PDB file of C-alpha atoms in Angstrom:
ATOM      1  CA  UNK Y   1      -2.312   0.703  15.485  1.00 90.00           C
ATOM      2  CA  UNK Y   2       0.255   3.788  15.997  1.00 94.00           C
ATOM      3  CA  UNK Y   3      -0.727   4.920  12.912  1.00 95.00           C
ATOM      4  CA  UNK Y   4      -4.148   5.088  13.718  1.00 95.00           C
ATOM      5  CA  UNK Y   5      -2.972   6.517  16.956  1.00 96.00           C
ATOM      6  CA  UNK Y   6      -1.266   9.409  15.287  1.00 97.00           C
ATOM      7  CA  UNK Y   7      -4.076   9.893  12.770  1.00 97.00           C
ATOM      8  CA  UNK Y   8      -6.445  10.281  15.290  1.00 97.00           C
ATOM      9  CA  UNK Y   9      -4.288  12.722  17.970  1.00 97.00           C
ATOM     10  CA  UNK Y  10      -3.556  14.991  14.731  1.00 96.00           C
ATOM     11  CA  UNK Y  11      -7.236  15.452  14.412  1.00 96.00           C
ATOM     12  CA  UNK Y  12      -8.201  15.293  18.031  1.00 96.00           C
ATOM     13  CA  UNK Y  13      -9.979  12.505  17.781  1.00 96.00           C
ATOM     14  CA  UNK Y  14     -11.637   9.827  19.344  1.00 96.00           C
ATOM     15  CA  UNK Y  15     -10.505   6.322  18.357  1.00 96.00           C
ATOM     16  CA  UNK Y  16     -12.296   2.895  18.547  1.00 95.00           C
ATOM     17  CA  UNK Y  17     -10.485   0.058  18.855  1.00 92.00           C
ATOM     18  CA  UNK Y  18     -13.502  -2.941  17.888  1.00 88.00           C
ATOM     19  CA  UNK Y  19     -12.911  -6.620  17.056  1.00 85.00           C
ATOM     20  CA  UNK Y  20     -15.763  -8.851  15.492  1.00 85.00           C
ATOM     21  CA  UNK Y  21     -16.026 -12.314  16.325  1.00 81.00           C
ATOM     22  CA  UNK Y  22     -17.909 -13.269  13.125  1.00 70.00           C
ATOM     23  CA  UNK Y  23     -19.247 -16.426  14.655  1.00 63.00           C
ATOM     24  CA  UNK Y  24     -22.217 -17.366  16.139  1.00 54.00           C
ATOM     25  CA  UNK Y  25     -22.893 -20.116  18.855  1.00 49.00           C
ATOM     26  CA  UNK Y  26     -26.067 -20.800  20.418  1.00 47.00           C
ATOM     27  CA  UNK Y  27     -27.419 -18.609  22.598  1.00 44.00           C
ATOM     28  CA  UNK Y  28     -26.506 -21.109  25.787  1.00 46.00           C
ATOM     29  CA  UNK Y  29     -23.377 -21.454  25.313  1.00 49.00           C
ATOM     30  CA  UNK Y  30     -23.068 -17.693  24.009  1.00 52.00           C
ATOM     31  CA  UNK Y  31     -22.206 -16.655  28.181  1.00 55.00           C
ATOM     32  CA  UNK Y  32     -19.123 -18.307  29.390  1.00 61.00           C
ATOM     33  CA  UNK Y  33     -17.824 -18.656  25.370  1.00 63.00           C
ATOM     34  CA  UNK Y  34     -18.324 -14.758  24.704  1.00 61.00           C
ATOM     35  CA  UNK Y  35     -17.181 -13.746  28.202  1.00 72.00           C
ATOM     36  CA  UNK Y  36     -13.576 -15.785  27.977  1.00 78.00           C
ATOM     37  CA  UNK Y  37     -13.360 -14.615  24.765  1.00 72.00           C
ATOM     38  CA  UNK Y  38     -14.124 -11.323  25.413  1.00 76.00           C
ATOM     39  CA  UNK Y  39     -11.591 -11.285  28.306  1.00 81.00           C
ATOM     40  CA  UNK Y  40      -8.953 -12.917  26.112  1.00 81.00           C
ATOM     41  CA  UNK Y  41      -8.915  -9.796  23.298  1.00 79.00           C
ATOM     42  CA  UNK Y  42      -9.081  -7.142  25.871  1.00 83.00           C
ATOM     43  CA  UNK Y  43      -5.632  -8.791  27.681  1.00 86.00           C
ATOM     44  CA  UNK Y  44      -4.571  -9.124  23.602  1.00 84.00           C
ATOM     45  CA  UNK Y  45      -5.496  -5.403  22.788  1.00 86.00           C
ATOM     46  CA  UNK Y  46      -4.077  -4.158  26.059  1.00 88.00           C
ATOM     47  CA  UNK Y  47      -0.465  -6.049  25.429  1.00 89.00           C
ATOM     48  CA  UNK Y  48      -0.565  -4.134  21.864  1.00 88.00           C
ATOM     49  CA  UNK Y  49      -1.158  -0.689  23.088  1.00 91.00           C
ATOM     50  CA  UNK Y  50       1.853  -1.471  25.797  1.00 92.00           C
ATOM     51  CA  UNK Y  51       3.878  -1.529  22.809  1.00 93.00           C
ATOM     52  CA  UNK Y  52       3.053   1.716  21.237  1.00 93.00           C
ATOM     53  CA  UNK Y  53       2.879   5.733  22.279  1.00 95.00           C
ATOM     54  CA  UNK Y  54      -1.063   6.400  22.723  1.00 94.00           C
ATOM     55  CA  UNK Y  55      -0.537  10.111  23.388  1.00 94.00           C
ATOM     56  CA  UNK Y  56      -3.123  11.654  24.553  1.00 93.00           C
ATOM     57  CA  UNK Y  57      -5.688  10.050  22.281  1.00 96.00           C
ATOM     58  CA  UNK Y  58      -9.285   8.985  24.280  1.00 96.00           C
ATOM     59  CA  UNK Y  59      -8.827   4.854  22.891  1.00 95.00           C
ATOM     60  CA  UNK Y  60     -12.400   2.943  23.710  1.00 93.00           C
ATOM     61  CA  UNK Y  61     -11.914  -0.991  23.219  1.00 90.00           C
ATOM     62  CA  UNK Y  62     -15.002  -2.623  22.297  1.00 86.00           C
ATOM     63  CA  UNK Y  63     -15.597  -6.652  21.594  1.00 85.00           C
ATOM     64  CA  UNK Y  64     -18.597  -8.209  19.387  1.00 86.00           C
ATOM     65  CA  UNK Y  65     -19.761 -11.251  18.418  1.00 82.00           C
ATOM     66  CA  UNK Y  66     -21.870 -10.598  14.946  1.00 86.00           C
ATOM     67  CA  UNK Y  67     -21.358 -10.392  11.216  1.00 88.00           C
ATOM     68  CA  UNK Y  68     -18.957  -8.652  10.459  1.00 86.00           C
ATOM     69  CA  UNK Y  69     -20.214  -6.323   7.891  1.00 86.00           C
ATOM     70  CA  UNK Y  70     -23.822  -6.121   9.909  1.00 89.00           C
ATOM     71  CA  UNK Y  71     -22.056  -4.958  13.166  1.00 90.00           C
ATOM     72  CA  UNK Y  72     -19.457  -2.777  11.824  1.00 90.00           C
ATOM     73  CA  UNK Y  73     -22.351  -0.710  10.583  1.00 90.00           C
ATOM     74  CA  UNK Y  74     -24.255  -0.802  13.560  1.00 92.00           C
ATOM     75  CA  UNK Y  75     -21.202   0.046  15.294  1.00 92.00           C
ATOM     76  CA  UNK Y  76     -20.655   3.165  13.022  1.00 91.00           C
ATOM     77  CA  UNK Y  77     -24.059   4.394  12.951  1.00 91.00           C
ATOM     78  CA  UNK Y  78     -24.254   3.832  16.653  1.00 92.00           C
ATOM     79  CA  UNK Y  79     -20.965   5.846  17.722  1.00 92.00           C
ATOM     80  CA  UNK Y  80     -20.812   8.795  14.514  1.00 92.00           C
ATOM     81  CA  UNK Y  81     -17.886   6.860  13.291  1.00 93.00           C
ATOM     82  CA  UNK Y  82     -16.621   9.355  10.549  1.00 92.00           C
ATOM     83  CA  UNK Y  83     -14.034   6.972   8.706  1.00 95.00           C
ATOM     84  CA  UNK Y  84     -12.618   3.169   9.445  1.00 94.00           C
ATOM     85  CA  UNK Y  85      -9.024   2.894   9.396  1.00 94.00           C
ATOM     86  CA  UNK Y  86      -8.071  -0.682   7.904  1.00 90.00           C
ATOM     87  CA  UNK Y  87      -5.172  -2.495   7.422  1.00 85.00           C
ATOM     88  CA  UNK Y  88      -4.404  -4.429   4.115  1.00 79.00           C
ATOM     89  CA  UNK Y  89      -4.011  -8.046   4.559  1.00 63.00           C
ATOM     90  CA  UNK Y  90      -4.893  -8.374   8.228  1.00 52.00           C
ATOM     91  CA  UNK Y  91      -3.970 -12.089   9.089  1.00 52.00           C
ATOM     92  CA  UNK Y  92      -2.723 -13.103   5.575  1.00 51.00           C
ATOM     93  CA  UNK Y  93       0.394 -14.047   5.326  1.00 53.00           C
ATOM     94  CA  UNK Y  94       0.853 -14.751   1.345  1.00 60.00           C
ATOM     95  CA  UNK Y  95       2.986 -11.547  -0.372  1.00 65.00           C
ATOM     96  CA  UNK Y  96       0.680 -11.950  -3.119  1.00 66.00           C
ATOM     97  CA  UNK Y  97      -2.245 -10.621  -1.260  1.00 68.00           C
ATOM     98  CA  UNK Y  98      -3.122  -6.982  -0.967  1.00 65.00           C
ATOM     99  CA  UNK Y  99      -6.408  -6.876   0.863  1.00 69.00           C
ATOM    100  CA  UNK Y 100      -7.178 -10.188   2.314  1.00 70.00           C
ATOM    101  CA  UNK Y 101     -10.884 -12.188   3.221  1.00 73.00           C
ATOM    102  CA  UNK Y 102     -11.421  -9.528   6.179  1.00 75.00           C
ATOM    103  CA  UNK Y 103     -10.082  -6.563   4.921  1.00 77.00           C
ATOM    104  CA  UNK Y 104     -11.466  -6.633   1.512  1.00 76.00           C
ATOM    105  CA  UNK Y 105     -15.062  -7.439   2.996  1.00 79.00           C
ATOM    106  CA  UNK Y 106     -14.951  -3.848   4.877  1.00 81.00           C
ATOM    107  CA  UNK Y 107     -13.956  -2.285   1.934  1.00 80.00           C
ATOM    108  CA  UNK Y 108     -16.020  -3.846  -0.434  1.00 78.00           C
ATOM    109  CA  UNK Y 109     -19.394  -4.314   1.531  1.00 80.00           C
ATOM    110  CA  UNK Y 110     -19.809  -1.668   4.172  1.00 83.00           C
ATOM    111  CA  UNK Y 111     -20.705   2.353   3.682  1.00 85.00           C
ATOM    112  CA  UNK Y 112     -18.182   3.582   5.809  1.00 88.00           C
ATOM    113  CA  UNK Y 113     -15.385   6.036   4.588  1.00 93.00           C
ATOM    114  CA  UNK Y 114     -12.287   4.074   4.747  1.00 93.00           C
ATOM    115  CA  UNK Y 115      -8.673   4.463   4.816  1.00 95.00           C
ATOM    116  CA  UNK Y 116      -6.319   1.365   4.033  1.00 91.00           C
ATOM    117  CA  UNK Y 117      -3.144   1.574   5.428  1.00 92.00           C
ATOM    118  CA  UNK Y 118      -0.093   0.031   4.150  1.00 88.00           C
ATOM    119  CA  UNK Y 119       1.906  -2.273   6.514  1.00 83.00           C
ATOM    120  CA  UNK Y 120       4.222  -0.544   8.562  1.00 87.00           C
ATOM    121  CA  UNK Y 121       3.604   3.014   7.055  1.00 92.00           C
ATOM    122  CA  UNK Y 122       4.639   5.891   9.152  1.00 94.00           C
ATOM    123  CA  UNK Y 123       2.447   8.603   9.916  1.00 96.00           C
ATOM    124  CA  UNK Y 124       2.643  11.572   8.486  1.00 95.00           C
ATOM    125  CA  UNK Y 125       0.650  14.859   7.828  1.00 95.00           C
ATOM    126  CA  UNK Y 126      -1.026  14.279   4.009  1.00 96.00           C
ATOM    127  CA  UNK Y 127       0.450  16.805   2.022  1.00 95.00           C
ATOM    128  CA  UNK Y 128      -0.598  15.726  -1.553  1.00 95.00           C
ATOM    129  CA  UNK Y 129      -3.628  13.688  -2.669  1.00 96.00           C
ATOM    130  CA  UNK Y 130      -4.858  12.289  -5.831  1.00 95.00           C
ATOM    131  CA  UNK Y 131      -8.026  11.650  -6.663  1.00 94.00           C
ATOM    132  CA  UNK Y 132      -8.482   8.712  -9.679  1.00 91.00           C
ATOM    133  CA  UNK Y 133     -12.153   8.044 -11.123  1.00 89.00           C
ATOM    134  CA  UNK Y 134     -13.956   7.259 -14.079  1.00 88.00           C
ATOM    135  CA  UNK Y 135     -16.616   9.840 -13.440  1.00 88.00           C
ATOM    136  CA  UNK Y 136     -17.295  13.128 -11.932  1.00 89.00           C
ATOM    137  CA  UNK Y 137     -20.513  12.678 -10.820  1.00 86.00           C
ATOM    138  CA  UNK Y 138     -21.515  13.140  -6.711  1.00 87.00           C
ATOM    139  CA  UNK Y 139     -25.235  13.554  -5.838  1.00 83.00           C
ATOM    140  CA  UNK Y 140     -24.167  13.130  -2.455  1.00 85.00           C
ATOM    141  CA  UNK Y 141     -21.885  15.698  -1.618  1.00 85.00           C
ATOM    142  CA  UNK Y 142     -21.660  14.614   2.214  1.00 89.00           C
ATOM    143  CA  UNK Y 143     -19.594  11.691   0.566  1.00 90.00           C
ATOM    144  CA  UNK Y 144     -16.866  14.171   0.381  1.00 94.00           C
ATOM    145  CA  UNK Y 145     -16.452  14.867   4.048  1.00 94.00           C
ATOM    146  CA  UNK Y 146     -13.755  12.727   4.884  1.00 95.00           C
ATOM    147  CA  UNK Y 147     -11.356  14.115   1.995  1.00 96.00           C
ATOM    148  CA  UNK Y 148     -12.620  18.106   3.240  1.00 96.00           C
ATOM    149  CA  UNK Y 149     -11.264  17.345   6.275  1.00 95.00           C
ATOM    150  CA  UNK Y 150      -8.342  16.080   5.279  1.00 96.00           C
ATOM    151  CA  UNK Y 151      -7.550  18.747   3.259  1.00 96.00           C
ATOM    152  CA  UNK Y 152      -8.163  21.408   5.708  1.00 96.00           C
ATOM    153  CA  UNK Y 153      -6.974  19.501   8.638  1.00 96.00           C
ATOM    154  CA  UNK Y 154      -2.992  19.373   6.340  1.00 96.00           C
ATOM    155  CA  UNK Y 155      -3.700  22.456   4.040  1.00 96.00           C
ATOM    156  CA  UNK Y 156      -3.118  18.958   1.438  1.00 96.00           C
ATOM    157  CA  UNK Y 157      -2.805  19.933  -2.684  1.00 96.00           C
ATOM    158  CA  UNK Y 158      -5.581  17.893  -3.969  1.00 96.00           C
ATOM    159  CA  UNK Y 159      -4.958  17.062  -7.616  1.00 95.00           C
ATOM    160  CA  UNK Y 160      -7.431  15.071 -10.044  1.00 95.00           C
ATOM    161  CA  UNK Y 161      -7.010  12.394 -12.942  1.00 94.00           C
ATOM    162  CA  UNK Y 162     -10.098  11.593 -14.612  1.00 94.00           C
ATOM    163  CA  UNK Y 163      -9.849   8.233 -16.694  1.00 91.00           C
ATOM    164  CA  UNK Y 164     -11.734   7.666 -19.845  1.00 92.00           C
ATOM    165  CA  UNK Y 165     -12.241   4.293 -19.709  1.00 88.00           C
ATOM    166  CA  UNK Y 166     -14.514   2.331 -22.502  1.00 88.00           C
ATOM    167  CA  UNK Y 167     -17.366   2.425 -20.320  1.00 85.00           C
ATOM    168  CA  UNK Y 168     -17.213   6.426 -20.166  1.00 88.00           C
ATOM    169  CA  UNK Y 169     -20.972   8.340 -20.637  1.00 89.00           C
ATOM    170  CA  UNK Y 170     -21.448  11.741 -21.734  1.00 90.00           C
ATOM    171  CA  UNK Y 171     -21.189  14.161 -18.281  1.00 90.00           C
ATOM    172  CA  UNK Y 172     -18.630  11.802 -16.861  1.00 91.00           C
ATOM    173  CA  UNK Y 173     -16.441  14.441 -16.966  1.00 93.00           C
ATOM    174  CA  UNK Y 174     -18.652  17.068 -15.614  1.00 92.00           C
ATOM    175  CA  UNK Y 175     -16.775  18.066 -12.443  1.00 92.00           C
ATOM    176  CA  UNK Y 176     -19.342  18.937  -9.286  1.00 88.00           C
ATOM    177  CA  UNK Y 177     -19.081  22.001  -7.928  1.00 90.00           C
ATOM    178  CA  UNK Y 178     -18.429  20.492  -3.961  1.00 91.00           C
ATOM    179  CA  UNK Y 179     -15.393  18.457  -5.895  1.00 92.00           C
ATOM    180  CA  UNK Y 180     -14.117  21.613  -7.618  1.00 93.00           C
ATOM    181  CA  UNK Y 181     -13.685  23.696  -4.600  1.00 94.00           C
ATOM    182  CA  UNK Y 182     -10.797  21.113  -3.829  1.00 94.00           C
ATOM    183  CA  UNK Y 183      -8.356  20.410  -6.900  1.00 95.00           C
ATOM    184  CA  UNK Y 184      -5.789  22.320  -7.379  1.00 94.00           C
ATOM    185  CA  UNK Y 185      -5.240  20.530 -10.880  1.00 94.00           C
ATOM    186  CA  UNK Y 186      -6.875  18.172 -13.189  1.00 94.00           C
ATOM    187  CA  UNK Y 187      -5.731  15.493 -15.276  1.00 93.00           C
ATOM    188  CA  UNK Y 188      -7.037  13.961 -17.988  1.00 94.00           C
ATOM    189  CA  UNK Y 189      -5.401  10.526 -19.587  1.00 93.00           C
ATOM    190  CA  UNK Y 190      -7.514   7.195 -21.539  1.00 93.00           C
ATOM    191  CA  UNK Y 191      -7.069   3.767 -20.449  1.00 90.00           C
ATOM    192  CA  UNK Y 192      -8.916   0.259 -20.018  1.00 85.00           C
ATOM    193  CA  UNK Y 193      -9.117   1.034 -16.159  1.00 82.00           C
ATOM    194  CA  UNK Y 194      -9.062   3.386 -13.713  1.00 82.00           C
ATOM    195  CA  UNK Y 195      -6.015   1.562 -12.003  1.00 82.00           C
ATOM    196  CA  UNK Y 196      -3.950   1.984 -15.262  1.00 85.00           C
ATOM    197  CA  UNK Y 197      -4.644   5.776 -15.202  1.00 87.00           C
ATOM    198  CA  UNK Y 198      -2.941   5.411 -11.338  1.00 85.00           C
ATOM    199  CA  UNK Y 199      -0.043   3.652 -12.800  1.00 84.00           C
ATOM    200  CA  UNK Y 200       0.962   6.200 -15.178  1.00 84.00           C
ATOM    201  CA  UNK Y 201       0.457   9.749 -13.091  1.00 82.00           C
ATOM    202  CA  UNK Y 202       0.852   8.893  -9.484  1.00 78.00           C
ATOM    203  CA  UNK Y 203       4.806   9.136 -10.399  1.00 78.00           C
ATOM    204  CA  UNK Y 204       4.177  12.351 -11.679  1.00 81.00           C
ATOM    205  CA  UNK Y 205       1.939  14.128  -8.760  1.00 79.00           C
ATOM    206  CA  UNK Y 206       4.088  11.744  -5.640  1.00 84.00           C
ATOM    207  CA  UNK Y 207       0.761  11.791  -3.908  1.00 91.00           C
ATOM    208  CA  UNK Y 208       1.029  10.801   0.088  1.00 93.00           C
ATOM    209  CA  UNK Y 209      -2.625   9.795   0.034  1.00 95.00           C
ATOM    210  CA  UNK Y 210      -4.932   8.089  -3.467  1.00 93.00           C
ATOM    211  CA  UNK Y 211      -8.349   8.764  -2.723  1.00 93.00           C
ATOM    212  CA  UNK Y 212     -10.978   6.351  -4.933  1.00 90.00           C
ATOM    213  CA  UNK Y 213     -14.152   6.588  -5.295  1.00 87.00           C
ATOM    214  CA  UNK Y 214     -16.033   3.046  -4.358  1.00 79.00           C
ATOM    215  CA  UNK Y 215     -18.838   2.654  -6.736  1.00 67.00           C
ATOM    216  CA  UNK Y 216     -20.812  -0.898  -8.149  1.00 59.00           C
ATOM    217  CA  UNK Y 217     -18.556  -0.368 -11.283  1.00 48.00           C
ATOM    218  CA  UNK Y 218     -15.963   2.396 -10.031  1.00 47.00           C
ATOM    219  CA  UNK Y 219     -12.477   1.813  -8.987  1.00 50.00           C
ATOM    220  CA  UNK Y 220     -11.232  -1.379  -8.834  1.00 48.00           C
ATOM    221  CA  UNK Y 221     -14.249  -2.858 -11.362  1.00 46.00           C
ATOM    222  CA  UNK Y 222     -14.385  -6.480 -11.471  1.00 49.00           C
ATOM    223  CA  UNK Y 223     -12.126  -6.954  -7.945  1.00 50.00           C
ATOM    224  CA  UNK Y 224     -15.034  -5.893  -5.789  1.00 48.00           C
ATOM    225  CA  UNK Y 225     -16.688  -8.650  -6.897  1.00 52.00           C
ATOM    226  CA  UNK Y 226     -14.344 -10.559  -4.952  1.00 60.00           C
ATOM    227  CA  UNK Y 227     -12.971  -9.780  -1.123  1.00 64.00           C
ATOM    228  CA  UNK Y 228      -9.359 -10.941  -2.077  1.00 65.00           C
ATOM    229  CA  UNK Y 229      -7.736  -8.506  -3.498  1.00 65.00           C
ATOM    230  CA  UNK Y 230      -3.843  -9.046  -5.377  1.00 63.00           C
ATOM    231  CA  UNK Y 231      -1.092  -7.160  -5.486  1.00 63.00           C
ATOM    232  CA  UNK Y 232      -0.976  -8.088  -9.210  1.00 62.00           C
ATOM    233  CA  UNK Y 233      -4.547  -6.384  -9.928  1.00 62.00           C
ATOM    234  CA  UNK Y 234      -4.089  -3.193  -7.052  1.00 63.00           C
ATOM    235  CA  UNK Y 235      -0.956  -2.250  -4.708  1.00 64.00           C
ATOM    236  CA  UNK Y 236      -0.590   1.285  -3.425  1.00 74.00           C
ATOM    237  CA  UNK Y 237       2.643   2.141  -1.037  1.00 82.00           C
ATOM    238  CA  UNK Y 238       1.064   5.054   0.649  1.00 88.00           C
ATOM    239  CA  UNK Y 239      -2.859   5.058   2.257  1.00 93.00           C
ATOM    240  CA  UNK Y 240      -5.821   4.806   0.421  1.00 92.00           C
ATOM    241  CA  UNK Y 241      -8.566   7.170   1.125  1.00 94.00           C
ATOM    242  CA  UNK Y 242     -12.085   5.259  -0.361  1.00 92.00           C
ATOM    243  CA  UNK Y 243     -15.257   7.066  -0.475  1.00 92.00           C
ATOM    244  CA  UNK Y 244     -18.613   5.832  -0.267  1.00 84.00           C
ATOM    245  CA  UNK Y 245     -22.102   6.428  -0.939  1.00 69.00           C
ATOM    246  CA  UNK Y 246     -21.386   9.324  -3.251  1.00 66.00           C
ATOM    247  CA  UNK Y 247     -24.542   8.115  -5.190  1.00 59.00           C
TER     248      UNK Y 247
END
């Protein structure tokens, strides 16, 4: 929470604190159910942002009952969310786990711009950023917005690595113009994934920030099709910028 705090005062943003109550009851006993539990996370959210320095950031707390993924976009759409701010294992406790049930269902099923932040990372301004994909190809440049602000908002070094992976296709490596404007430097480097590419550069470039693209077969492959996520298939020590809906 003070990292989203911090995030949003260095942007002068507006920040939306929202908890889902994926349940649903019947309709009659929705009333006095919703309403205690309603009352019950606003006392819980309150007693959080005691413990914390809000600045001067406008915080709006917000309570729904819905599915998840269905209300979090209605939510978005609703209020011009520009990105969700997410934390990895949210109420996991194994050390195993990177993104847990909750967490990795955001990520995985919604078409918000998100950014996963490690437990108990520090804020700070983004000063390098690498970007690791498969392919080049954006026929949605609005995709990019969230990483153009980013960049302009820290005056960040945005470097590339584009992994050939065995299921490259000629023009993969095609870079669009809108993507272009932003790296100051592009790698290139084969492996079986994406995540192997990370492995092997991200020591090199010390990026503050990874940015992925999210894509039915991008980044991450064959662990989207799950929302657990391990630390033995994906960890990252620093935040995870993942973009969405660039097709």
């Amino acid at each position: 929470m003070q990292y989203a705090i911090d995030f949003a005062h260095a942007f002068g943003a507006r920040l939306y604190l929202i908890q889902v109550r994926d349940k649903h009851v019947k309709s009659k006993a929705l009333g006095d159910e919703g309403n205690v539990w309603e009352r019950e996370n606003l006392v819980y959210i309150d007693s959080l942002l005691a413990k914390v320095d809000t600045k001067t950031v406008d915080i709006v707390i917000k309570s729904f009952n819905g599915k998840l993924v269905q209300t979090l976009e209605l939510i978005c759409y609703t209020a011009d969310i520009d990105l969700m701010l997410v934390q990895p294992k949210t109420n996991s406790v194994k050390e195993s786990i990177f993104l847990g049930k909750t967490s990795g269902k955001i990520i995985k099923k919604t078409n918000i711009p998100s950014l996963i932040i490690p437990e108990n990372y520090v804020f700070k301004p983004v000063t390098n950023v690498l970007i690791a994909i498969k392919s080049a190809i954006i026929k949605k440049e609005s995709a990019l917005l969230p990483l153009q602000q980013i960049q302009n908002q820290f005056q960040a070094v945005v470097n590339l690595l584009l992994v050939k992976t065995p299921f490259y296709k000629e023009g993969d490596f095609e870079i669009h113009s809108s993507l272009s404007a932003l790296i100051t430097e592009t790698v290139y480097t084969e492996k079986a994934t994406t995540f192997q590419g990370v492995l092997e550069h991200y020591n090199t470039h010390e990026p503050d920030l990874l940015c992925v693209f999210r894509r039915k077969r991008g980044f991450f492959a064959k662990m989207w099709e799950k929302n657990v996520i391990l630390k033995k298939d994906f960890y990252s020590p620093f935040p995870v910028l993942v973009l969405k809906g660039v097709k």
